[in-house]
XYZ file of C-alpha atoms in Angstrom:
213
model
C -51.085 7.503 16.879
C -52.160 10.757 15.246
C -49.211 10.444 12.789
C -46.784 7.715 11.697
C -43.813 10.122 11.633
C -41.158 10.359 14.333
C -41.999 12.721 17.195
C -44.293 13.192 20.163
C -47.812 12.211 19.123
C -51.317 11.886 20.539
C -52.560 8.308 20.929
C -56.281 7.812 20.591
C -57.619 4.697 22.322
C -61.078 3.623 21.197
C -63.023 0.945 23.088
C -65.256 -1.522 21.266
C -68.598 -1.264 23.044
C -69.859 -4.437 21.384
C -67.240 -6.558 23.126
C -68.577 -8.740 25.946
C -65.358 -8.025 27.876
C -65.776 -4.233 27.928
C -68.228 -2.229 29.979
C -68.665 1.443 29.142
C -69.282 3.271 32.427
C -69.462 6.780 30.965
C -70.684 8.410 27.779
C -67.297 8.382 26.018
C -65.826 5.228 24.501
C -62.357 6.716 23.641
C -59.515 8.571 25.307
C -56.312 10.351 24.272
C -52.821 9.665 25.610
C -49.381 11.143 24.962
C -47.007 8.897 22.984
C -43.710 9.049 21.128
C -42.361 7.433 17.930
C -38.553 7.161 17.767
C -36.217 6.810 14.775
C -35.577 3.321 13.440
C -31.877 2.541 12.970
C -30.752 1.468 9.492
C -27.520 0.859 7.598
C -27.201 2.147 4.044
C -25.783 0.309 1.056
C -23.662 2.837 -0.845
C -23.094 2.564 -4.600
C -21.211 4.418 -7.377
C -18.673 5.869 -4.963
C -16.185 6.228 -7.822
C -17.337 7.637 -11.168
C -15.621 8.989 -14.276
C -15.753 12.699 -15.092
C -18.553 13.645 -17.523
C -18.852 17.406 -17.084
C -21.998 17.145 -14.951
C -22.684 17.185 -11.211
C -22.647 13.566 -10.060
C -23.593 11.784 -6.827
C -23.371 8.246 -5.472
C -26.433 6.203 -4.487
C -27.499 4.958 -1.070
C -30.271 2.411 -0.535
C -31.939 0.947 2.537
C -34.739 -1.442 3.457
C -37.724 0.270 5.068
C -40.190 -1.130 7.639
C -42.208 -2.702 4.816
C -39.127 -4.577 3.508
C -39.040 -2.375 0.412
C -35.799 -0.992 -1.040
C -35.725 2.797 -0.982
C -33.189 5.524 -1.844
C -31.796 7.930 0.722
C -31.444 11.652 0.033
C -27.806 12.537 -0.785
C -26.366 16.006 -0.165
C -22.981 17.605 -0.891
C -21.667 21.141 -0.451
C -20.950 23.179 -3.594
C -20.188 22.072 -7.146
C -19.126 18.474 -7.675
C -18.334 18.249 -11.390
C -14.535 18.201 -11.515
C -12.077 15.431 -10.700
C -11.517 15.156 -6.956
C -12.616 13.607 -3.655
C -15.805 14.787 -1.965
C -17.635 14.107 1.295
C -21.309 13.213 0.879
C -24.037 12.787 3.463
C -27.274 10.802 3.352
C -30.510 11.334 5.247
C -33.795 9.449 5.563
C -36.827 10.849 7.331
C -37.858 8.841 10.426
C -34.643 6.768 10.423
C -31.279 6.982 12.176
C -28.434 6.041 9.786
C -25.373 4.240 11.127
C -23.211 5.127 8.082
C -24.624 8.431 6.867
C -21.293 9.910 5.639
C -19.109 8.587 2.829
C -16.207 9.594 0.571
C -17.046 10.014 -3.114
C -14.548 10.480 -5.965
C -14.672 11.636 -9.566
C -11.830 10.224 -11.654
C -10.229 11.589 -14.835
C -11.767 10.686 -18.167
C -9.500 8.820 -20.579
C -9.072 10.416 -24.004
C -8.218 8.510 -27.174
C -5.939 9.777 -29.959
C -7.817 8.976 -33.167
C -5.431 10.418 -35.753
C -2.116 12.245 -36.112
C -1.002 14.617 -38.862
C 1.234 14.231 -40.784
C 0.743 10.501 -41.178
C 3.365 10.110 -43.938
C 7.041 9.486 -43.232
C 8.841 12.591 -42.002
C 12.221 13.279 -43.599
C 15.031 15.637 -42.785
C 18.595 16.115 -43.922
C 21.323 15.002 -41.538
C 22.165 17.784 -39.061
C 23.927 15.919 -36.258
C 21.012 15.878 -33.754
C 17.758 14.011 -33.047
C 15.441 17.019 -33.301
C 12.389 16.726 -35.541
C 11.584 19.880 -37.466
C 8.063 18.780 -38.446
C 5.094 19.910 -36.332
C 2.544 17.219 -35.477
C -1.122 17.692 -34.604
C -3.424 15.096 -33.046
C -7.179 14.604 -32.992
C -8.521 13.247 -29.707
C -11.907 11.758 -28.890
C -13.757 12.131 -25.603
C -13.522 15.812 -24.616
C -16.813 17.078 -23.172
C -18.364 19.756 -25.376
C -17.526 23.213 -24.051
C -14.530 22.162 -21.932
C -11.395 24.283 -22.220
C -8.851 21.592 -23.157
C -5.998 21.927 -25.657
C -3.909 18.993 -26.901
C -0.604 20.231 -28.332
C 2.815 18.901 -29.295
C 5.409 19.142 -26.523
C 8.487 17.457 -27.989
C 9.495 15.265 -30.924
C 12.712 13.297 -31.318
C 14.332 10.753 -33.598
C 15.622 7.613 -31.906
C 18.944 8.158 -33.722
C 20.725 11.134 -35.259
C 22.331 9.055 -38.018
C 21.214 8.573 -41.624
C 18.647 5.799 -42.095
C 15.359 5.142 -43.896
C 13.169 4.011 -40.980
C 13.955 5.682 -37.674
C 11.530 5.633 -34.782
C 10.118 9.067 -33.934
C 8.586 9.715 -30.517
C 6.029 12.509 -30.404
C 4.968 13.745 -26.966
C 1.791 15.775 -26.504
C 0.567 17.729 -23.508
C -2.886 18.666 -22.177
C -3.547 22.255 -21.145
C -6.535 24.470 -20.415
C -8.761 25.135 -17.401
C -10.354 21.658 -17.592
C -7.217 19.662 -18.442
C -7.039 18.073 -14.963
C -10.312 16.269 -15.683
C -8.676 14.169 -18.402
C -5.906 11.685 -18.945
C -4.420 10.559 -22.218
C -1.635 8.428 -23.619
C 0.391 11.517 -24.458
C 3.077 9.754 -26.482
C 2.819 8.282 -29.967
C 5.461 6.582 -32.088
C 5.836 6.957 -35.838
C 8.724 6.602 -38.310
C 10.946 9.049 -40.114
C 14.055 9.185 -42.279
C 17.295 11.112 -42.199
C 18.990 11.645 -45.540
C 22.599 12.324 -46.304
C 23.771 15.884 -46.158
C 25.466 17.234 -49.275
C 28.771 18.910 -48.673
C 31.318 20.603 -50.893
C 34.977 19.952 -50.292
C 37.334 22.874 -50.665
C 40.708 21.649 -51.805
C 43.786 23.634 -50.871
C 45.586 25.485 -53.636
C 48.508 23.422 -54.895
C 51.919 25.072 -54.974
C 54.529 23.918 -57.459
C 58.153 24.120 -56.467
C 60.976 24.146 -59.022
């Protein structure tokens, strides 16, 4: 064949004039014929079809065994950006081969964030006021946000487990993720710390005494 690639090709047939079984009856010892090379059918092995968000465009892998029994990688294509959390359709192609499973579903999952510290860390105290509200504002430091991503981690609600006076009362602090890239992350948004509620000082007003005679 004039080429090893798929397509209609010219076949050159050359005769060996030194062979005792061949007799050259004209001046030429070769001829050209029309031939065709067709696609070889293969099945891909897909890998990394589920990856964690990292702020970059990501793709799965697809390998196959070629005619020389060597492992090769297929070319993977996808339409548009593929950075954010979601499900995408990807397609693979290999020159000179027909692929039985050329299309696959690929997903990017949310990245887990870790709360590394919370302020204030000391026991929070308030005077008894008849409710479980916490007046203190908490802030948290989280690890794992990709540099440049618009993600804000802020306090949503804070409550005492009891409204009554005590020295060690469980406080539940709930945080929330916001920002244009918040959907690319997940985090344990609730932390538990301890607080105290102290007695409230009151003044009793006694009624004026009246003396009768």
